[in-house]
């Protein structure tokens, strides 16, 4: 089949490679120049795109993502390793307070890959540029869909049959269209244009703004943690995380409430680093890191889940979505690439099973995303709701959230994460959830995990070294060169 893929970021290029290797002829359309840079560091320096601000924020390829790459694109994974990406041993993800560090069966499948997002995109772009069956057309903006008039169905008009896309460079015919345009997809506007029903979208607040900066580990300097460190701390007034990358790089993100205007100055590199230094663990890292980027800001984030089947019927035939066009989640958890590859794998299987039946293919793809993707959306929405309620209480003085009713047969992510600091079973359950390995609902209700978590919670120290409010506000004091940021331009905290 002739396939038009809208969007040439990681999701779109992965789609193109996987489908082309299954015999399809794929055209990738993107408004930006997708010519691969001559080397990775040039690619990283040029990675920022207005349509994809997340590319320069911290990334990690989760354990489940690594497994999907091994299955779908082993050559891309090999090229990523050659480019400097590293597999993180499971022990490097353990807290210092976890005394039982002995290996367990199944540990190998829980190892993530540490690399910058720019490394993955660069490797994919190089692979797509030489892949038979893939054509990449940069500088092209998709403006709508081409579609046949709907066939008459038993209860009126059936869904339109998509036959390609309208673009700024003319029409592009295709047997099917894949929306890989990301979180800012215009798919509902395209559906409006062909008289189709809009997609069904669930949404849940993320509520955070992101300030991210990239560094390189100083040669010869003793590190305060492993070279493959990945540590995220949910403090009283903000979230802070460090993710190791490829080639001895490190990525640090500061994530306050979007409504907390105190952090507007954090886009200034000096203010950003001063804020990090209020937390001893990150201060130690800054002593051995040299910055290699400015501070990148990202806001306007939501957890979303999109379906192209509404009330049991496809909104259009021959139209599919992958990656962020299907589901977006809190970037702190790093699930974006995992969702992208999961949806690409499902799409390839659906097309192989239903090559001549577009309605059956649409229904099968819908079942796949509900089964494989929606649990991660629901898990993120629940985690974020609890975290946002706590932050809004601490920062904005809102009413403290009611504690969840105790359940003997289930633990929350918050409880599991606390227990993971001292219990090896709880630790591996958290790694599975964070790595998109298995089903989160099953892990929260596993009797053995529940029992281990309950027993461990009494042994966990609750105090985490963090700044006082006065120390934080002193660090966030604007310098003459700093300026406000749009994502944080929201109501100020009282007092």
Short mmCIF file of C-alpha atoms in Angstrom, two decimals:
data_model
loop_
_atom_site.label_atom_id
_atom_site.label_comp_id
_atom_site.label_asym_id
_atom_site.label_seq_id
_atom_site.Cartn_x
_atom_site.Cartn_y
_atom_site.Cartn_z
CA UNK A 1 0.00 0.00 0.00
CA UNK A 2 0.97 3.64 -0.44
CA UNK A 3 1.20 5.25 2.99
CA UNK A 4 1.43 8.96 3.81
CA UNK A 5 2.95 9.63 7.24
CA UNK A 6 2.30 13.12 8.62
CA UNK A 7 5.23 14.15 10.82
CA UNK A 8 8.89 13.24 10.64
CA UNK A 9 9.88 13.06 14.28
CA UNK A 10 10.65 9.78 16.07
CA UNK A 11 7.12 8.40 15.77
CA UNK A 12 6.80 9.23 12.10
CA UNK A 13 10.21 7.92 11.09
CA UNK A 14 9.72 4.72 13.10
CA UNK A 15 6.39 4.21 11.35
CA UNK A 16 8.00 4.73 7.97
CA UNK A 17 10.83 2.27 8.61
CA UNK A 18 8.62 -0.45 10.08
CA UNK A 19 5.95 -0.24 7.37
CA UNK A 20 8.46 0.01 4.51
CA UNK A 21 10.14 -3.17 5.74
CA UNK A 22 6.77 -4.87 5.54
CA UNK A 23 6.40 -4.04 1.89
CA UNK A 24 4.56 -0.71 1.98
CA UNK A 25 5.62 2.41 0.05
CA UNK A 26 5.87 5.26 2.55
CA UNK A 27 6.08 9.02 2.10
CA UNK A 28 6.96 11.10 5.17
CA UNK A 29 5.72 14.71 5.12
CA UNK A 30 7.07 17.32 7.52
CA UNK A 31 7.20 21.10 7.54
CA UNK A 32 10.80 21.11 8.80
CA UNK A 33 14.06 20.08 7.13
CA UNK A 34 14.66 16.42 7.98
CA UNK A 35 18.09 16.13 6.36
CA UNK A 36 20.29 14.26 8.88
CA UNK A 37 23.04 16.39 10.44
CA UNK A 38 26.62 15.30 9.70
CA UNK A 39 27.19 14.21 13.31
CA UNK A 40 25.33 13.75 16.56
CA UNK A 41 26.58 16.86 18.32
CA UNK A 42 25.48 19.03 15.41
CA UNK A 43 22.11 17.29 15.48
CA UNK A 44 21.81 17.95 19.22
CA UNK A 45 22.69 21.62 18.79
CA UNK A 46 20.03 21.98 16.07
CA UNK A 47 17.40 19.77 17.68
CA UNK A 48 14.96 22.43 18.89
CA UNK A 49 11.87 22.69 16.67
CA UNK A 50 8.92 24.97 17.49
CA UNK A 51 6.50 22.13 16.71
CA UNK A 52 8.28 19.68 19.03
CA UNK A 53 9.63 21.48 22.13
CA UNK A 54 9.97 18.17 23.99
CA UNK A 55 12.93 17.11 21.82
CA UNK A 56 15.39 19.19 23.84
CA UNK A 57 13.92 18.16 27.20
CA UNK A 58 15.31 15.17 29.14
CA UNK A 59 14.59 11.75 27.66
CA UNK A 60 15.26 8.12 28.37
CA UNK A 61 14.36 5.04 26.36
CA UNK A 62 12.43 2.94 28.83
CA UNK A 63 12.98 -0.78 29.30
CA UNK A 64 9.81 -1.59 27.37
CA UNK A 65 10.95 0.73 24.59
CA UNK A 66 14.29 -1.06 24.35
CA UNK A 67 12.48 -4.38 23.93
CA UNK A 68 10.31 -2.94 21.15
CA UNK A 69 13.37 -1.57 19.36
CA UNK A 70 15.00 -4.99 19.57
CA UNK A 71 11.92 -6.50 17.93
CA UNK A 72 11.05 -3.82 15.37
CA UNK A 73 14.26 -1.99 14.44
CA UNK A 74 17.33 -3.88 15.69
CA UNK A 75 19.62 -2.02 13.28
CA UNK A 76 18.43 1.32 14.66
CA UNK A 77 19.14 0.09 18.18
CA UNK A 78 22.63 -1.03 17.13
CA UNK A 79 23.28 2.35 15.52
CA UNK A 80 22.10 4.07 18.69
CA UNK A 81 24.65 2.13 20.72
CA UNK A 82 27.33 3.03 18.18
CA UNK A 83 26.34 6.69 18.57
CA UNK A 84 27.02 6.49 22.30
CA UNK A 85 23.77 5.40 23.95
CA UNK A 86 24.21 3.17 26.99
CA UNK A 87 22.16 0.46 28.65
CA UNK A 88 21.74 1.26 32.34
CA UNK A 89 22.38 -1.68 34.68
CA UNK A 90 19.45 -2.18 37.00
CA UNK A 91 21.69 -1.65 40.02
CA UNK A 92 22.40 1.90 38.83
CA UNK A 93 18.71 2.69 39.21
CA UNK A 94 18.60 1.55 42.85
CA UNK A 95 18.45 4.04 45.72
CA UNK A 96 21.38 4.00 48.13
CA UNK A 97 18.91 3.01 50.87
CA UNK A 98 18.07 -0.28 49.13
CA UNK A 99 20.34 -2.77 50.90
CA UNK A 100 19.31 -5.94 49.06
CA UNK A 101 20.89 -5.34 45.64
CA UNK A 102 21.18 -8.97 44.60
CA UNK A 103 20.06 -9.81 41.05
CA UNK A 104 16.71 -11.49 40.43
CA UNK A 105 15.30 -13.44 37.45
CA UNK A 106 13.91 -11.06 34.85
CA UNK A 107 16.20 -8.16 35.73
CA UNK A 108 17.67 -7.99 32.22
CA UNK A 109 14.36 -6.93 30.69
CA UNK A 110 14.12 -3.97 33.08
CA UNK A 111 17.19 -2.05 31.84
CA UNK A 112 16.55 1.31 30.11
CA UNK A 113 18.71 3.01 27.50
CA UNK A 114 20.20 6.36 28.44
CA UNK A 115 20.43 8.82 25.55
CA UNK A 116 19.32 12.24 24.46
CA UNK A 117 16.25 12.46 22.29
CA UNK A 118 18.42 14.10 19.61
CA UNK A 119 20.47 10.89 19.37
CA UNK A 120 17.41 8.78 18.62
CA UNK A 121 16.02 11.23 16.06
CA UNK A 122 19.40 11.51 14.35
CA UNK A 123 19.81 7.73 14.06
CA UNK A 124 16.24 7.36 12.75
CA UNK A 125 16.72 10.15 10.20
CA UNK A 126 19.89 8.53 8.88
CA UNK A 127 18.13 5.16 8.59
CA UNK A 128 15.08 6.65 6.83
CA UNK A 129 17.26 8.58 4.36
CA UNK A 130 18.64 5.33 2.93
CA UNK A 131 15.69 2.98 3.42
CA UNK A 132 14.21 1.54 0.20
CA UNK A 133 10.51 2.26 0.14
CA UNK A 134 10.74 5.45 2.24
CA UNK A 135 10.57 8.90 0.69
CA UNK A 136 11.02 11.95 2.91
CA UNK A 137 9.53 15.26 1.80
CA UNK A 138 10.61 18.16 4.01
CA UNK A 139 9.18 21.67 3.89
CA UNK A 140 5.65 20.38 3.36
CA UNK A 141 2.72 21.33 5.60
CA UNK A 142 -0.31 19.05 5.62
CA UNK A 143 -3.50 21.15 5.48
CA UNK A 144 -6.20 18.50 5.26
CA UNK A 145 -7.34 15.08 4.09
CA UNK A 146 -8.45 13.74 0.73
CA UNK A 147 -11.45 11.46 1.07
CA UNK A 148 -14.19 9.73 -0.91
CA UNK A 149 -17.81 10.45 -0.10
CA UNK A 150 -19.09 8.09 2.59
CA UNK A 151 -20.87 4.92 1.56
CA UNK A 152 -24.44 4.58 2.73
CA UNK A 153 -24.62 2.50 5.90
CA UNK A 154 -27.57 0.84 7.63
CA UNK A 155 -28.16 3.94 9.79
CA UNK A 156 -27.20 6.62 7.28
CA UNK A 157 -23.89 7.76 5.87
CA UNK A 158 -20.85 5.66 6.73
CA UNK A 159 -17.41 7.08 7.56
CA UNK A 160 -15.42 8.82 4.80
CA UNK A 161 -12.67 6.81 3.10
CA UNK A 162 -9.38 8.71 3.33
CA UNK A 163 -7.39 8.69 0.08
CA UNK A 164 -4.45 10.96 0.90
CA UNK A 165 -3.65 14.42 2.19
CA UNK A 166 -3.78 18.02 1.03
CA UNK A 167 -0.51 19.86 1.50
CA UNK A 168 1.13 23.21 0.90
CA UNK A 169 2.89 21.57 -2.06
CA UNK A 170 -0.19 19.92 -3.60
CA UNK A 171 -2.23 16.78 -3.01
CA UNK A 172 -0.54 13.50 -2.06
CA UNK A 173 -2.57 10.37 -2.82
CA UNK A 174 -2.27 7.41 -0.45
CA UNK A 175 -4.10 4.21 0.44
CA UNK A 176 -3.85 5.19 4.08
CA UNK A 177 -2.70 8.14 6.16
CA UNK A 178 -0.87 7.91 9.49
CA UNK A 179 -1.00 10.92 11.81
CA UNK A 180 2.37 11.16 13.55
CA UNK A 181 2.16 14.93 14.01
CA UNK A 182 2.43 14.74 17.78
CA UNK A 183 0.71 16.50 20.63
CA UNK A 184 -0.24 19.44 18.39
CA UNK A 185 -1.91 17.30 15.75
CA UNK A 186 -4.63 19.00 13.68
CA UNK A 187 -6.43 15.70 13.09
CA UNK A 188 -9.83 16.93 14.30
CA UNK A 189 -9.65 19.94 11.99
CA UNK A 190 -8.79 17.57 9.15
CA UNK A 191 -11.78 15.41 10.04
CA UNK A 192 -14.01 18.49 10.04
CA UNK A 193 -12.81 19.23 6.53
CA UNK A 194 -14.10 15.93 5.15
CA UNK A 195 -17.37 15.97 7.05
CA UNK A 196 -16.33 13.25 9.50
CA UNK A 197 -16.95 12.99 13.21
CA UNK A 198 -14.21 14.26 15.46
CA UNK A 199 -12.06 11.87 17.47
CA UNK A 200 -12.82 11.08 21.09
CA UNK A 201 -10.25 12.59 23.48
CA UNK A 202 -9.86 12.02 27.20
CA UNK A 203 -7.80 14.63 29.02
CA UNK A 204 -6.33 14.97 32.51
CA UNK A 205 -4.24 17.78 33.95
CA UNK A 206 -0.48 17.58 34.08
CA UNK A 207 -0.23 21.08 35.54
CA UNK A 208 3.54 21.47 35.38
CA UNK A 209 5.97 23.67 33.49
CA UNK A 210 9.34 22.22 32.45
CA UNK A 211 12.75 23.84 32.51
CA UNK A 212 15.44 21.55 31.10
CA UNK A 213 19.17 21.90 30.54
CA UNK A 214 21.82 19.56 29.18
CA UNK A 215 25.32 19.03 30.53
CA UNK A 216 28.40 16.92 29.94
CA UNK A 217 30.16 15.01 32.70
CA UNK A 218 33.61 16.41 33.34
CA UNK A 219 36.41 14.04 32.39
CA UNK A 220 38.27 12.63 35.38
CA UNK A 221 35.90 14.08 37.96
CA UNK A 222 34.53 11.63 40.56
CA UNK A 223 30.77 11.40 40.01
CA UNK A 224 28.24 11.49 42.89
CA UNK A 225 26.31 8.70 41.21
CA UNK A 226 26.56 6.22 38.35
CA UNK A 227 27.17 7.39 34.77
CA UNK A 228 23.73 6.00 33.96
CA UNK A 229 21.92 7.79 36.79
CA UNK A 230 18.20 8.41 36.59
CA UNK A 231 16.83 10.06 39.73
CA UNK A 232 13.56 12.00 40.04
CA UNK A 233 12.59 13.70 43.30
CA UNK A 234 9.10 14.95 44.05
CA UNK A 235 9.81 17.69 46.60
CA UNK A 236 7.33 19.80 48.53
CA UNK A 237 7.23 22.67 46.03
CA UNK A 238 8.63 21.29 42.74
CA UNK A 239 9.89 18.17 41.00
CA UNK A 240 13.53 17.75 40.05
CA UNK A 241 15.17 15.02 37.98
CA UNK A 242 18.45 14.00 36.39
CA UNK A 243 18.71 11.59 33.47
CA UNK A 244 22.04 10.42 32.11
CA UNK A 245 22.41 10.57 28.34
CA UNK A 246 24.68 9.32 25.60
CA UNK A 247 28.39 10.18 25.44
CA UNK A 248 28.67 11.20 29.11
CA UNK A 249 25.92 13.77 28.86
CA UNK A 250 23.33 14.44 31.54
CA UNK A 251 19.93 16.10 31.37
CA UNK A 252 18.33 17.90 34.30
CA UNK A 253 14.72 19.08 34.48
CA UNK A 254 13.06 21.39 36.97
CA UNK A 255 9.27 21.01 36.98
CA UNK A 256 7.23 23.41 39.14
CA UNK A 257 3.52 24.08 39.01
CA UNK A 258 2.69 26.08 35.92
CA UNK A 259 0.74 28.37 38.24
CA UNK A 260 3.79 29.10 40.41
CA UNK A 261 5.11 32.40 39.08
CA UNK A 262 8.15 32.34 41.36
CA UNK A 263 9.83 30.08 38.79
CA UNK A 264 9.49 32.52 35.87
CA UNK A 265 13.16 33.47 36.25
CA UNK A 266 14.33 29.83 36.06
CA UNK A 267 14.83 30.14 32.32
CA UNK A 268 17.93 32.15 33.21
CA UNK A 269 20.84 29.64 33.41
CA UNK A 270 22.24 31.17 36.62
CA UNK A 271 18.84 31.06 38.33
CA UNK A 272 18.24 27.51 37.07
CA UNK A 273 21.55 26.26 38.45
CA UNK A 274 21.09 28.17 41.72
CA UNK A 275 17.73 26.46 42.21
CA UNK A 276 19.27 23.04 41.57
CA UNK A 277 21.94 23.80 44.16
CA UNK A 278 19.31 24.13 46.89
CA UNK A 279 19.05 20.31 46.79
CA UNK A 280 22.31 18.67 47.96
CA UNK A 281 22.15 15.71 45.57
CA UNK A 282 21.90 17.97 42.52
CA UNK A 283 24.46 20.41 43.87
CA UNK A 284 26.94 17.53 43.92
CA UNK A 285 26.15 16.75 40.29
CA UNK A 286 26.53 20.37 39.19
CA UNK A 287 30.06 20.32 40.61
CA UNK A 288 31.07 17.75 37.97
CA UNK A 289 28.91 18.90 35.03
CA UNK A 290 29.60 21.47 32.34
CA UNK A 291 26.54 22.99 30.58
CA UNK A 292 26.20 22.35 26.84
CA UNK A 293 22.83 24.04 26.29
CA UNK A 294 20.71 26.92 27.41
CA UNK A 295 17.61 26.34 29.54
CA UNK A 296 14.68 25.11 27.43
CA UNK A 297 11.14 25.83 28.60
CA UNK A 298 8.00 23.80 27.87
CA UNK A 299 4.46 24.27 29.14
CA UNK A 300 0.82 23.77 28.24
CA UNK A 301 1.02 20.06 29.01
CA UNK A 302 -1.85 17.62 29.47
CA UNK A 303 -2.29 13.87 29.66
CA UNK A 304 -4.48 12.91 26.70
CA UNK A 305 -5.79 9.74 25.08
CA UNK A 306 -7.36 9.79 21.61
CA UNK A 307 -9.56 7.22 19.87
CA UNK A 308 -10.51 7.23 16.20
CA UNK A 309 -13.46 4.94 16.88
CA UNK A 310 -16.49 6.65 18.47
CA UNK A 311 -19.62 4.81 19.59
CA UNK A 312 -18.29 1.66 17.97
CA UNK A 313 -17.69 3.18 14.52
CA UNK A 314 -14.51 4.55 12.91
CA UNK A 315 -14.58 8.30 12.33
CA UNK A 316 -12.85 7.67 8.98
CA UNK A 317 -11.44 4.71 7.11
CA UNK A 318 -7.81 4.61 6.03
CA UNK A 319 -6.76 7.01 8.82
CA UNK A 320 -4.60 5.97 11.77
CA UNK A 321 -2.62 7.73 14.50
CA UNK A 322 0.56 6.84 16.38
CA UNK A 323 2.60 8.26 19.23
CA UNK A 324 1.63 11.57 20.78
CA UNK A 325 -1.27 11.89 18.33
CA UNK A 326 -2.77 8.96 20.29
CA UNK A 327 -1.54 9.61 23.83
CA UNK A 328 0.48 12.21 25.69
CA UNK A 329 1.62 11.84 29.29
CA UNK A 330 3.64 13.74 31.86
CA UNK A 331 7.17 14.01 30.36
CA UNK A 332 8.79 13.26 33.73
CA UNK A 333 7.89 9.59 33.25
CA UNK A 334 9.44 9.44 29.76
CA UNK A 335 6.67 7.37 28.18
CA UNK A 336 6.39 9.22 24.87
CA UNK A 337 8.75 7.10 22.76
CA UNK A 338 7.39 3.94 24.37
CA UNK A 339 3.85 4.89 23.36
CA UNK A 340 5.07 5.74 19.86
CA UNK A 341 6.76 2.38 19.29
CA UNK A 342 3.87 0.45 20.86
CA UNK A 343 1.40 2.10 18.47
CA UNK A 344 3.72 1.56 15.50
CA UNK A 345 4.01 -2.13 16.36
CA UNK A 346 0.24 -2.42 16.70
CA UNK A 347 -0.34 -0.63 13.40
CA UNK A 348 2.01 -2.97 11.55
CA UNK A 349 0.22 -6.01 12.98
CA UNK A 350 -3.22 -4.58 12.19
CA UNK A 351 -2.34 -3.86 8.57
CA UNK A 352 -0.90 -7.34 8.14
CA UNK A 353 -4.06 -8.90 9.56
CA UNK A 354 -6.55 -6.71 7.64
CA UNK A 355 -4.89 -5.57 4.38
CA UNK A 356 -8.13 -5.31 2.42
CA UNK A 357 -10.67 -4.38 5.08
CA UNK A 358 -10.22 -0.77 6.27
CA UNK A 359 -13.10 -0.94 8.73
CA UNK A 360 -11.77 -4.10 10.39
CA UNK A 361 -8.33 -2.48 10.52
CA UNK A 362 -9.72 0.65 12.19
CA UNK A 363 -11.58 -1.38 14.80
CA UNK A 364 -8.57 -3.61 15.47
CA UNK A 365 -6.28 -0.61 15.93
CA UNK A 366 -8.75 0.91 18.36
CA UNK A 367 -8.80 -2.30 20.41
CA UNK A 368 -5.01 -2.33 20.43
CA UNK A 369 -4.59 1.23 21.74
CA UNK A 370 -7.26 0.68 24.38
CA UNK A 371 -5.48 -2.46 25.56
CA UNK A 372 -1.85 -1.37 25.21
CA UNK A 373 -1.85 2.41 25.66
CA UNK A 374 -4.84 3.54 27.69
CA UNK A 375 -3.64 1.83 30.92
CA UNK A 376 -0.55 4.08 30.87
CA UNK A 377 -2.69 7.17 30.31
CA UNK A 378 -4.94 6.19 33.22
CA UNK A 379 -1.94 5.44 35.45
CA UNK A 380 -0.37 8.81 34.64
CA UNK A 381 -3.63 10.69 35.17
CA UNK A 382 -4.06 9.15 38.62
CA UNK A 383 -0.43 9.79 39.62
CA UNK A 384 -0.56 13.39 38.41
CA UNK A 385 -3.85 14.12 40.16
CA UNK A 386 -2.37 13.10 43.50
CA UNK A 387 0.87 14.99 42.88
CA UNK A 388 -0.88 18.17 41.70
CA UNK A 389 -3.19 18.21 44.71
CA UNK A 390 -0.19 17.98 47.04
CA UNK A 391 1.72 20.71 45.18
CA UNK A 392 -1.25 23.06 45.09
CA UNK A 393 -1.63 22.61 48.84
CA UNK A 394 2.07 23.26 49.53
CA UNK A 395 2.54 26.11 47.05
CA UNK A 396 -0.83 27.82 46.66
CA UNK A 397 -2.27 27.10 50.09
CA UNK A 398 -5.23 25.17 48.78
CA UNK A 399 -7.01 22.63 50.95
CA UNK A 400 -4.94 19.55 51.66
CA UNK A 401 -6.08 16.57 49.60
CA UNK A 402 -7.96 13.88 51.43
CA UNK A 403 -5.89 10.73 51.83
CA UNK A 404 -7.13 7.90 49.65
CA UNK A 405 -9.25 5.36 51.50
CA UNK A 406 -7.08 2.47 52.68
CA UNK A 407 -7.39 -0.73 50.69
CA UNK A 408 -5.95 -4.02 51.82
CA UNK A 409 -5.83 -5.38 48.26
CA UNK A 410 -4.14 -2.48 46.46
CA UNK A 411 -1.29 0.02 46.82
CA UNK A 412 -0.92 3.41 45.15
CA UNK A 413 2.03 4.48 43.02
CA UNK A 414 3.08 6.90 45.77
CA UNK A 415 3.16 4.07 48.32
CA UNK A 416 4.98 1.76 45.94
CA UNK A 417 7.58 4.38 45.13
CA UNK A 418 8.28 5.07 48.81
CA UNK A 419 8.58 1.36 49.56
CA UNK A 420 10.95 0.91 46.60
CA UNK A 421 13.60 2.82 48.56
CA UNK A 422 14.04 -0.14 50.91
CA UNK A 423 12.28 -3.18 49.42
CA UNK A 424 13.60 -5.05 46.35
CA UNK A 425 10.19 -6.35 45.27
CA UNK A 426 8.60 -2.91 45.45
CA UNK A 427 11.63 -1.49 43.61
CA UNK A 428 11.16 -3.89 40.70
CA UNK A 429 7.44 -3.16 40.58
CA UNK A 430 8.20 0.56 40.28
CA UNK A 431 10.78 -0.13 37.57
CA UNK A 432 8.19 -2.13 35.63
CA UNK A 433 5.67 0.69 35.89
CA UNK A 434 8.23 3.35 35.02
CA UNK A 435 9.59 1.18 32.22
CA UNK A 436 6.21 0.29 30.67
CA UNK A 437 6.83 -3.41 31.25
CA UNK A 438 3.69 -5.35 32.09
CA UNK A 439 0.34 -3.93 33.18
CA UNK A 440 0.27 -1.27 35.93
CA UNK A 441 -3.08 -2.33 37.33
CA UNK A 442 -1.82 -5.87 37.85
CA UNK A 443 1.26 -4.65 39.71
CA UNK A 444 -0.73 -2.43 42.07
CA UNK A 445 -2.90 -5.38 43.10
CA UNK A 446 -0.38 -8.23 43.12
CA UNK A 447 -0.76 -9.78 46.62
CA UNK A 448 2.97 -10.32 47.09
CA UNK A 449 3.80 -6.75 46.03
CA UNK A 450 1.02 -5.33 48.21
CA UNK A 451 2.28 -7.25 51.26
CA UNK A 452 5.91 -6.25 50.67
CA UNK A 453 4.95 -2.60 50.20
CA UNK A 454 2.85 -2.46 53.35
CA UNK A 455 5.67 -4.02 55.37
CA UNK A 456 8.27 -1.66 53.90
CA UNK A 457 6.43 1.62 54.42
CA UNK A 458 7.15 1.61 58.15
CA UNK A 459 10.88 1.36 57.44
CA UNK A 460 11.11 4.32 55.03
CA UNK A 461 12.50 7.59 56.32
CA UNK A 462 10.18 10.39 55.27
CA UNK A 463 12.56 13.35 55.51
CA UNK A 464 14.15 14.35 52.19
CA UNK A 465 16.81 17.09 52.22
CA UNK A 466 15.29 20.06 50.41
CA UNK A 467 15.34 23.83 50.62
CA UNK A 468 13.30 25.97 52.96
CA UNK A 469 10.91 28.36 51.28
CA UNK A 470 13.27 31.24 52.01
CA UNK A 471 16.23 29.39 50.46
CA UNK A 472 14.19 28.50 47.38
CA UNK A 473 12.95 32.04 46.85
CA UNK A 474 16.44 33.44 47.26
CA UNK A 475 17.68 31.05 44.54
CA UNK A 476 14.79 32.07 42.30
CA UNK A 477 15.44 35.76 42.70
CA UNK A 478 15.57 37.15 39.14
CA UNK A 479 18.87 38.44 37.84
CA UNK A 480 18.86 41.59 35.68
CA UNK A 481 19.14 39.44 32.55
CA UNK A 482 16.33 37.03 33.38
CA UNK A 483 12.80 37.36 31.99
CA UNK A 484 9.41 35.76 32.49
CA UNK A 485 8.33 32.66 30.59
CA UNK A 486 4.98 32.17 28.93
CA UNK A 487 4.28 28.70 30.34
CA UNK A 488 4.44 30.09 33.88
CA UNK A 489 2.38 33.24 33.26
CA UNK A 490 -0.48 32.16 35.51
CA UNK A 491 -1.97 33.28 38.83
CA UNK A 492 0.65 33.93 41.46
CA UNK A 493 0.74 32.03 44.74
CA UNK A 494 -0.77 33.89 47.69
CA UNK A 495 1.58 35.69 50.07
#
